[in-house]
Amino acid sequence: MIEFVKQWVINIVALVLFIVMFEMLLPNGKMKKYINLVTGTILIIAIISPLTGLLGKNTDITAIQVLNSNNLERLEVEKESKVLEEEQMKQIVDVYRDKIIEQLEQNAEEVKGVKQAYADVIFNEDYNSKNFGEIKRAYIEIVPETKSTKESNGDKTGKAAGGNSSTKATEEESSAGKSITVESVDGTDEGSSVKPVGQVKTVNIGKASNTSEQVENCDPAIKKMLEDRISDVFGINSKNIVISQINNIQK
Amino acid sequence: MQILQIVGIGIVAAVIIIILRAQKPEIALQASIVTGIVIFMLLASKLAAVVEVLESFADRADIKPIYFTTVLKITGIAYITEFGAEVCKDAGEGSIASKIELAGKVTIVVLAVPIITSLLDLIIKVMP
C-alpha cells in the first residue's frame, strides 16, 4: 500500500514539474490557454488513473485513448475522401469535355469546305444519373474555306444593308486571303487590325442570343454535311447541333 | 553567449526594418519574417536539448508517450500559429491573422479531444 502511494505521489510531482517546465516554453499569446487545457487534463488523468487500480477496476486507459483518436481520424478521413471523390469526378468531366470538343473539331474539319472549326458542348454532368456523359447540345463554329467565305459575305452584306443590326461590320478578304479590310456599316471607321476582334465578339453574342439567324448565314450544304457527320459519330440528335459561321479567322 | 548574438540580430534587424519601412514597406515585412526564422533556427539546437530533458521527465512521471507527443505537437502548432499571426498583424492584415489563429485553435482542439474524452471515460470507470 505504501509503495502504491509513493509511486502515485512521485508520478504527480514529476508531472507537475514537467508541466511547469513546459509552460515556460509556451508562447504567451492566445494559444496558451489551449495548451493549459491539455496539460491540465493530462494531470487530472495522472491523478485519477491509479484509483482505478485501487478500486479493482483495472482499465487500460491507453486503449481508450487510442480508440478515441482512431475514431476522430476515421471521421476526418471519411470527410476528406468525399471531397477527393468529388474533385476526381470534376477532373474526369473536364478531361471528357476537352476530348469531346477536340473530336468534334477534328470531325468538323474533315468536312469538305470547312477550314477550321471551334466547338463547345453541353452534356450531362451529373455523375449520379444514368445518362452521365450524354451530349445534350453541341455548338460548332466553322470557318469556311476562302471561296465560300466570299459567297456568304456577299449574302451577308445584303442582309446587313437590309437592316440586320447584329452585323455591325462586314469584311472582305482579298484574293491572297491574308490582308483583311474591314468596312463599317456606320461608315465611320476604316479597317485597322483591331477591328476584326470586335467583329468576332459580335458573332459570338449573336450565336448565344439568336442562333437561328446565324444558322441562316451558314452554307446549307456544309451545314447538312456537318450535321449528318456529327450525329452519326456522336449519336446526337441533329436538332441539338447548332452550327454557326465565323467569317474571319481567329488568330 | 548566444543570447548576445540573438539580441544583436534582433536589434540590427529592427533598425534595418524601421529604415526600410519608410522606403519600401513590402521589403520590410519580408525582412521581419526572415529575422524571425533566423532567430528560431539559432534556438533550434537548444530547444532540442530542452525537449530531451522534458522527455526524460515524462519517462519518470510515467506519462504515456502518446500524451507527451500530443503536448509537444500542440506546442509546436501554437508557436507556428503565433508566428504566422504576428507576421500578418505586422503587415496590417488583422483579419488574416485571426483566421490563422482560428486554424491553429481547431488543429489543437482536434489533437486535444482524444485526451479529454479519455479523461471522461476514466472518470466514468472510476465511478462505482
Short mmCIF file of C-alpha atoms in Angstrom, two decimals:
data_model
loop_
_atom_site.label_atom_id
_atom_site.label_comp_id
_atom_site.label_asym_id
_atom_site.label_seq_id
_atom_site.Cartn_x
_atom_site.Cartn_y
_atom_site.Cartn_z
CA MET A 1 0.00 0.00 0.00
CA ILE A 2 2.69 2.45 0.99
CA GLU A 3 4.57 1.56 -2.19
CA PHE A 4 1.49 2.39 -4.21
CA VAL A 5 1.05 5.80 -2.59
CA LYS A 6 4.74 6.54 -3.02
CA GLN A 7 4.60 5.76 -6.73
CA TRP A 8 1.46 7.83 -7.10
CA VAL A 9 2.94 10.91 -5.40
CA ILE A 10 6.14 10.66 -7.42
CA ASN A 11 4.11 10.49 -10.58
CA ILE A 12 2.11 13.57 -9.72
CA VAL A 13 5.13 15.61 -8.63
CA ALA A 14 7.10 14.70 -11.75
CA LEU A 15 4.15 15.55 -13.92
CA VAL A 16 3.64 18.91 -12.22
CA LEU A 17 7.32 19.72 -12.71
CA PHE A 18 7.02 18.68 -16.31
CA ILE A 19 4.05 20.95 -16.83
CA VAL A 20 5.74 23.88 -15.11
CA MET A 21 8.77 23.49 -17.34
CA PHE A 22 6.55 23.19 -20.31
CA GLU A 23 4.71 26.39 -19.50
CA MET A 24 7.97 28.27 -19.68
CA LEU A 25 8.33 27.17 -23.27
CA LEU A 26 4.89 28.28 -24.27
CA PRO A 27 4.22 31.29 -26.43
CA ASN A 28 2.46 33.83 -24.28
CA GLY A 29 -0.28 34.64 -26.72
CA LYS A 30 -3.82 33.41 -27.08
CA MET A 31 -2.67 29.84 -27.59
CA LYS A 32 -1.56 29.44 -24.01
CA LYS A 33 -4.96 28.62 -22.58
CA TYR A 34 -5.48 25.80 -25.04
CA ILE A 35 -2.23 24.17 -24.04
CA ASN A 36 -3.11 24.68 -20.40
CA LEU A 37 -6.32 22.81 -21.01
CA VAL A 38 -4.46 19.82 -22.40
CA THR A 39 -1.74 19.73 -19.75
CA GLY A 40 -4.37 20.12 -17.05
CA THR A 41 -6.33 17.22 -18.44
CA ILE A 42 -3.24 15.05 -18.50
CA LEU A 43 -2.54 15.97 -14.88
CA ILE A 44 -6.05 15.00 -13.84
CA ILE A 45 -5.71 11.71 -15.68
CA ALA A 46 -2.45 11.04 -13.87
CA ILE A 47 -4.11 11.77 -10.54
CA ILE A 48 -7.17 9.65 -11.12
CA SER A 49 -5.84 6.71 -13.08
CA PRO A 50 -4.20 4.86 -10.15
CA LEU A 51 -7.59 4.94 -8.41
CA THR A 52 -8.97 2.51 -10.93
CA GLY A 53 -6.34 0.02 -9.91
CA LEU A 54 -7.17 0.66 -6.25
CA LEU A 55 -10.87 0.06 -6.84
CA GLY A 56 -10.09 -3.17 -8.61
CA LYS A 57 -11.29 -1.96 -11.96
CA ASN A 58 -8.08 -2.16 -13.85
CA THR A 59 -8.60 -0.45 -17.13
CA ASP A 60 -6.27 0.11 -19.98
CA ILE A 61 -6.51 3.84 -20.50
CA THR A 62 -4.16 3.83 -23.46
CA ALA A 63 -6.56 1.57 -25.31
CA ILE A 64 -9.39 4.02 -24.67
CA GLN A 65 -7.26 6.87 -25.82
CA VAL A 66 -6.10 5.15 -29.00
CA LEU A 67 -9.66 4.16 -29.73
CA ASN A 68 -10.79 7.77 -29.39
CA SER A 69 -8.10 9.18 -31.58
CA ASN A 70 -8.69 6.48 -34.17
CA ASN A 71 -12.34 7.36 -34.21
CA LEU A 72 -11.53 11.01 -34.81
CA GLU A 73 -9.10 10.20 -37.59
CA ARG A 74 -11.58 7.90 -39.24
CA LEU A 75 -14.15 10.71 -39.32
CA GLU A 76 -11.61 13.06 -40.81
CA VAL A 77 -10.52 10.61 -43.50
CA GLU A 78 -14.11 9.92 -44.40
CA LYS A 79 -14.79 13.60 -44.90
CA GLU A 80 -11.66 14.08 -46.94
CA SER A 81 -12.29 11.10 -49.17
CA LYS A 82 -15.68 12.52 -50.05
CA VAL A 83 -14.09 15.78 -51.12
CA LEU A 84 -11.46 13.91 -53.11
CA GLU A 85 -14.07 11.87 -54.89
CA GLU A 86 -15.87 14.99 -55.99
CA GLU A 87 -12.64 16.53 -57.17
CA GLN A 88 -11.82 13.44 -59.16
CA MET A 89 -15.21 13.46 -60.85
CA LYS A 90 -14.74 17.11 -61.69
CA GLN A 91 -11.42 16.35 -63.32
CA ILE A 92 -12.91 13.46 -65.24
CA VAL A 93 -15.67 15.71 -66.51
CA ASP A 94 -13.14 18.32 -67.59
CA VAL A 95 -11.00 15.83 -69.46
CA TYR A 96 -14.08 14.33 -71.06
CA ARG A 97 -15.25 17.72 -72.24
CA ASP A 98 -11.85 18.53 -73.71
CA LYS A 99 -11.75 15.23 -75.58
CA ILE A 100 -15.25 15.63 -76.95
CA ILE A 101 -14.53 19.16 -78.11
CA GLU A 102 -11.32 18.02 -79.74
CA GLN A 103 -13.07 15.20 -81.55
CA LEU A 104 -15.90 17.48 -82.64
CA GLU A 105 -13.44 19.96 -84.05
CA GLN A 106 -11.48 17.27 -85.84
CA ASN A 107 -14.59 15.76 -87.33
CA ALA A 108 -15.89 19.11 -88.42
CA GLU A 109 -12.59 20.00 -90.05
CA GLU A 110 -12.69 16.82 -92.09
CA VAL A 111 -15.87 18.00 -93.79
CA LYS A 112 -15.22 19.47 -97.18
CA GLY A 113 -15.31 23.25 -97.30
CA VAL A 114 -14.51 23.77 -93.65
CA LYS A 115 -11.18 25.30 -92.95
CA GLN A 116 -11.28 25.46 -89.18
CA ALA A 117 -13.81 24.67 -86.51
CA TYR A 118 -14.42 25.63 -82.90
CA ALA A 119 -16.71 23.55 -80.80
CA ASP A 120 -18.41 23.63 -77.44
CA VAL A 121 -20.66 21.05 -75.84
CA ILE A 122 -23.25 20.85 -73.13
CA PHE A 123 -23.53 17.40 -71.62
CA ASN A 124 -24.95 15.65 -68.62
CA GLU A 125 -22.51 16.44 -65.83
CA ASP A 126 -24.46 14.76 -63.06
CA TYR A 127 -22.39 11.67 -62.36
CA ASN A 128 -25.11 10.08 -60.28
CA SER A 129 -27.50 9.87 -63.18
CA LYS A 130 -27.67 7.01 -65.65
CA ASN A 131 -27.07 9.18 -68.66
CA PHE A 132 -23.85 10.68 -67.37
CA GLY A 133 -21.81 11.94 -70.28
CA GLU A 134 -24.68 12.13 -72.73
CA ILE A 135 -24.21 15.09 -75.02
CA LYS A 136 -27.18 17.36 -74.81
CA ARG A 137 -26.15 20.05 -77.21
CA ALA A 138 -23.20 20.77 -79.44
CA TYR A 139 -22.20 24.16 -80.72
CA ILE A 140 -19.89 24.36 -83.67
CA GLU A 141 -18.44 27.45 -85.23
CA ILE A 142 -16.86 26.93 -88.57
CA VAL A 143 -14.51 29.00 -90.62
CA PRO A 144 -15.21 28.11 -94.22
CA GLU A 145 -12.67 27.90 -97.00
CA THR A 146 -11.86 31.18 -98.68
CA LYS A 147 -14.11 30.64 -101.65
CA SER A 148 -17.27 30.03 -99.71
CA THR A 149 -16.40 32.93 -97.41
CA LYS A 150 -16.67 35.31 -100.29
CA GLU A 151 -20.04 33.95 -101.30
CA SER A 152 -21.52 34.16 -97.89
CA ASN A 153 -20.01 37.58 -97.44
CA GLY A 154 -21.96 38.87 -100.35
CA ASP A 155 -25.06 37.37 -98.90
CA LYS A 156 -24.32 38.83 -95.52
CA THR A 157 -23.63 42.32 -96.81
CA GLY A 158 -27.02 42.35 -98.47
CA LYS A 159 -28.63 41.39 -95.24
CA ALA A 160 -26.75 43.96 -93.24
CA ALA A 161 -27.85 46.66 -95.63
CA GLY A 162 -31.38 45.36 -95.23
CA GLY A 163 -31.28 46.35 -91.59
CA ASN A 164 -29.70 43.40 -89.80
CA SER A 165 -28.47 45.17 -86.71
CA SER A 166 -26.46 42.30 -85.27
CA THR A 167 -23.94 42.53 -88.09
CA LYS A 168 -22.07 45.70 -87.48
CA ALA A 169 -19.22 45.28 -89.83
CA THR A 170 -18.60 43.19 -92.86
CA GLU A 171 -15.29 42.19 -94.18
CA GLU A 172 -13.93 41.06 -97.46
CA GLU A 173 -10.87 39.02 -97.87
CA SER A 174 -8.55 39.84 -100.66
CA SER A 175 -7.66 37.20 -103.19
CA ALA A 176 -4.47 36.48 -101.27
CA GLY A 177 -6.64 35.74 -98.27
CA LYS A 178 -4.21 37.46 -95.96
CA SER A 179 -4.98 41.13 -95.63
CA ILE A 180 -8.35 41.88 -94.18
CA THR A 181 -10.23 45.06 -94.85
CA VAL A 182 -13.00 45.94 -92.53
CA GLU A 183 -15.82 48.14 -93.63
CA SER A 184 -18.15 49.52 -91.03
CA VAL A 185 -21.83 49.82 -91.80
CA ASP A 186 -21.88 53.05 -89.85
CA GLY A 187 -19.31 54.34 -92.25
CA THR A 188 -17.16 55.86 -89.55
CA ASP A 189 -14.24 53.50 -89.20
CA GLU A 190 -11.87 52.37 -91.84
CA GLY A 191 -10.29 48.99 -91.31
CA SER A 192 -7.50 48.52 -88.88
CA SER A 193 -6.01 45.41 -87.37
CA VAL A 194 -8.01 45.86 -84.19
CA LYS A 195 -11.42 45.78 -85.79
CA PRO A 196 -11.75 42.07 -86.64
CA VAL A 197 -11.51 41.20 -82.96
CA GLY A 198 -14.53 43.34 -82.30
CA GLN A 199 -16.38 41.61 -85.05
CA VAL A 200 -15.71 38.18 -83.68
CA LYS A 201 -17.24 39.30 -80.44
CA THR A 202 -20.39 40.35 -82.20
CA VAL A 203 -20.67 36.99 -83.89
CA ASN A 204 -20.27 35.20 -80.59
CA ILE A 205 -23.02 37.24 -78.99
CA GLY A 206 -25.23 36.52 -81.94
CA LYS A 207 -24.60 32.83 -81.53
CA ALA A 208 -25.63 32.88 -77.93
CA SER A 209 -28.73 35.01 -78.23
CA ASN A 210 -30.28 34.26 -81.59
CA THR A 211 -28.89 31.14 -83.08
CA SER A 212 -31.38 30.85 -85.92
CA GLU A 213 -30.06 33.91 -87.61
CA GLN A 214 -26.53 32.56 -87.50
CA VAL A 215 -27.57 29.23 -88.90
CA GLU A 216 -29.08 31.04 -91.85
CA ASN A 217 -25.74 32.61 -92.52
CA CYS A 218 -24.18 29.20 -92.82
CA ASP A 219 -23.79 27.49 -96.14
CA PRO A 220 -26.63 24.93 -96.13
CA ALA A 221 -24.64 22.23 -97.89
CA ILE A 222 -21.81 22.37 -95.40
CA LYS A 223 -24.26 22.56 -92.56
CA LYS A 224 -26.07 19.46 -93.73
CA MET A 225 -22.85 17.53 -94.14
CA LEU A 226 -21.65 18.57 -90.70
CA GLU A 227 -24.90 17.68 -89.00
CA ASP A 228 -25.00 14.28 -90.64
CA ARG A 229 -21.47 13.52 -89.77
CA ILE A 230 -21.65 14.63 -86.17
CA SER A 231 -24.96 12.96 -85.46
CA ASP A 232 -23.51 9.78 -86.96
CA VAL A 233 -20.30 9.85 -85.00
CA PHE A 234 -21.54 11.10 -81.63
CA GLY A 235 -25.15 10.00 -81.68
CA ILE A 236 -26.51 13.45 -81.09
CA ASN A 237 -29.93 14.37 -82.39
CA SER A 238 -29.35 16.75 -85.28
CA LYS A 239 -31.82 19.18 -83.67
CA ASN A 240 -29.29 19.64 -80.90
CA ILE A 241 -26.45 20.60 -83.15
CA VAL A 242 -26.03 24.31 -83.58
CA ILE A 243 -23.75 25.33 -86.39
CA SER A 244 -22.69 28.89 -86.96
CA GLN A 245 -20.14 30.52 -89.10
CA ILE A 246 -17.30 32.89 -88.47
CA ASN A 247 -16.13 34.76 -91.48
CA ASN A 248 -12.74 35.83 -90.36
CA ILE A 249 -10.05 33.64 -89.00
CA GLN A 250 -9.30 33.87 -85.32
CA LYS A 251 -5.66 34.06 -84.67
CA MET B 1 26.97 33.93 -25.35
CA GLN B 2 24.37 33.04 -27.85
CA ILE B 3 21.94 35.41 -26.25
CA LEU B 4 24.14 38.33 -27.31
CA GLN B 5 24.09 37.03 -30.87
CA ILE B 6 20.35 36.73 -30.92
CA VAL B 7 19.68 40.09 -29.31
CA GLY B 8 22.20 41.69 -31.68
CA ILE B 9 20.49 40.18 -34.68
CA GLY B 10 17.14 41.30 -33.36
CA ILE B 11 18.20 44.91 -32.74
CA VAL B 12 20.03 45.23 -36.06
CA ALA B 13 17.06 43.77 -37.87
CA ALA B 14 14.72 46.15 -36.06
CA VAL B 15 16.79 49.18 -37.10
CA ILE B 16 17.01 47.97 -40.69
CA ILE B 17 13.30 47.32 -40.82
CA ILE B 18 12.49 50.76 -39.47
CA ILE B 19 14.65 52.33 -42.18
CA LEU B 20 13.22 50.06 -44.86
CA ARG B 21 9.66 50.70 -43.83
CA ALA B 22 9.89 54.34 -44.83
CA GLN B 23 11.35 53.43 -48.24
CA LYS B 24 9.88 50.08 -49.16
CA PRO B 25 7.28 48.71 -46.73
CA GLU B 26 6.89 45.47 -48.71
CA ILE B 27 10.52 44.51 -48.21
CA ALA B 28 10.38 45.48 -44.56
CA LEU B 29 7.83 42.76 -43.99
CA GLN B 30 9.99 40.14 -45.65
CA ALA B 31 12.96 41.24 -43.60
CA SER B 32 10.97 40.78 -40.41
CA ILE B 33 9.90 37.28 -41.48
CA VAL B 34 13.47 36.30 -42.27
CA THR B 35 14.67 37.67 -38.95
CA GLY B 36 12.10 35.62 -37.11
CA ILE B 37 13.14 32.45 -38.91
CA VAL B 38 16.85 33.09 -38.34
CA ILE B 39 16.36 33.62 -34.63
CA PHE B 40 14.32 30.48 -34.38
CA MET B 41 16.98 28.47 -36.22
CA LEU B 42 19.65 29.71 -33.84
CA LEU B 43 17.50 28.49 -30.99
CA ALA B 44 16.59 25.16 -32.52
CA SER B 45 19.50 23.13 -31.13
CA LYS B 46 18.92 24.44 -27.61
CA LEU B 47 15.25 23.75 -27.95
CA ALA B 48 16.02 20.17 -28.90
CA ALA B 49 18.00 19.78 -25.69
CA VAL B 50 15.12 21.14 -23.63
CA VAL B 51 12.72 18.75 -25.31
CA GLU B 52 15.04 15.88 -24.45
CA VAL B 53 15.03 16.91 -20.80
CA LEU B 54 11.27 17.08 -20.86
CA GLU B 55 11.18 13.63 -22.38
CA SER B 56 13.21 12.21 -19.51
CA PHE B 57 10.82 13.91 -17.09
CA ALA B 58 7.92 12.35 -18.89
CA ASP B 59 9.54 8.95 -18.59
CA ARG B 60 10.00 9.40 -14.87
CA ALA B 61 6.45 10.65 -14.40
CA ASP B 62 5.14 7.59 -16.20
CA ILE B 63 3.37 9.74 -18.76
CA LYS B 64 2.23 7.71 -21.72
CA PRO B 65 4.28 8.60 -24.80
CA ILE B 66 1.10 9.42 -26.66
CA TYR B 67 0.33 12.23 -24.21
CA PHE B 68 3.81 13.59 -24.43
CA THR B 69 3.84 13.69 -28.22
CA THR B 70 0.41 15.28 -28.22
CA VAL B 71 1.54 18.03 -25.90
CA LEU B 72 4.66 18.63 -27.98
CA LYS B 73 2.67 18.76 -31.16
CA ILE B 74 0.26 21.24 -29.64
CA THR B 75 3.11 23.47 -28.52
CA GLY B 76 4.64 23.40 -31.99
CA ILE B 77 1.33 24.25 -33.57
CA ALA B 78 0.87 27.09 -31.10
CA TYR B 79 4.27 28.52 -31.94
CA ILE B 80 3.83 28.30 -35.68
CA THR B 81 0.37 29.79 -35.46
CA GLU B 82 1.57 32.68 -33.34
CA PHE B 83 4.44 33.34 -35.69
CA GLY B 84 2.19 33.47 -38.74
CA ALA B 85 -0.43 35.52 -36.97
CA GLU B 86 2.10 38.06 -35.70
CA VAL B 87 3.60 38.46 -39.17
CA CYS B 88 0.16 39.04 -40.64
CA LYS B 89 -0.70 41.52 -37.91
CA ASP B 90 2.53 43.41 -38.56
CA ALA B 91 1.61 43.59 -42.20
CA GLY B 92 -1.69 45.14 -41.20
CA GLU B 93 -3.80 42.12 -42.10
CA GLY B 94 -5.58 41.58 -38.81
CA SER B 95 -8.36 39.54 -40.37
CA ILE B 96 -5.98 37.02 -41.91
CA ALA B 97 -4.14 36.82 -38.61
CA SER B 98 -7.35 35.89 -36.83
CA LYS B 99 -8.05 33.24 -39.47
CA ILE B 100 -4.63 31.73 -38.88
CA GLU B 101 -5.34 31.71 -35.17
CA LEU B 102 -8.63 30.01 -35.82
CA ALA B 103 -6.90 27.31 -37.85
CA GLY B 104 -4.39 26.78 -35.05
CA LYS B 105 -7.14 26.51 -32.46
CA VAL B 106 -9.06 23.99 -34.49
CA THR B 107 -5.97 21.85 -35.01
CA ILE B 108 -5.16 21.98 -31.31
CA VAL B 109 -8.69 21.02 -30.37
CA VAL B 110 -8.56 18.07 -32.76
CA LEU B 111 -5.39 16.90 -31.06
CA ALA B 112 -6.79 17.54 -27.58
CA VAL B 113 -10.11 15.79 -28.00
CA PRO B 114 -8.76 12.24 -27.51
CA ILE B 115 -7.14 13.24 -24.23
CA ILE B 116 -10.26 14.95 -22.93
CA THR B 117 -12.52 12.09 -23.91
CA SER B 118 -10.20 9.60 -22.30
CA LEU B 119 -10.39 11.62 -19.08
CA LEU B 120 -14.17 11.43 -19.29
CA ASP B 121 -14.03 7.68 -19.85
CA LEU B 122 -11.68 7.30 -16.94
CA ILE B 123 -13.97 9.21 -14.60
CA ILE B 124 -16.92 7.09 -15.68
CA LYS B 125 -14.89 3.95 -14.99
CA VAL B 126 -13.87 5.17 -11.53
CA MET B 127 -17.47 5.85 -10.55
CA PRO B 128 -18.77 2.90 -8.57
#
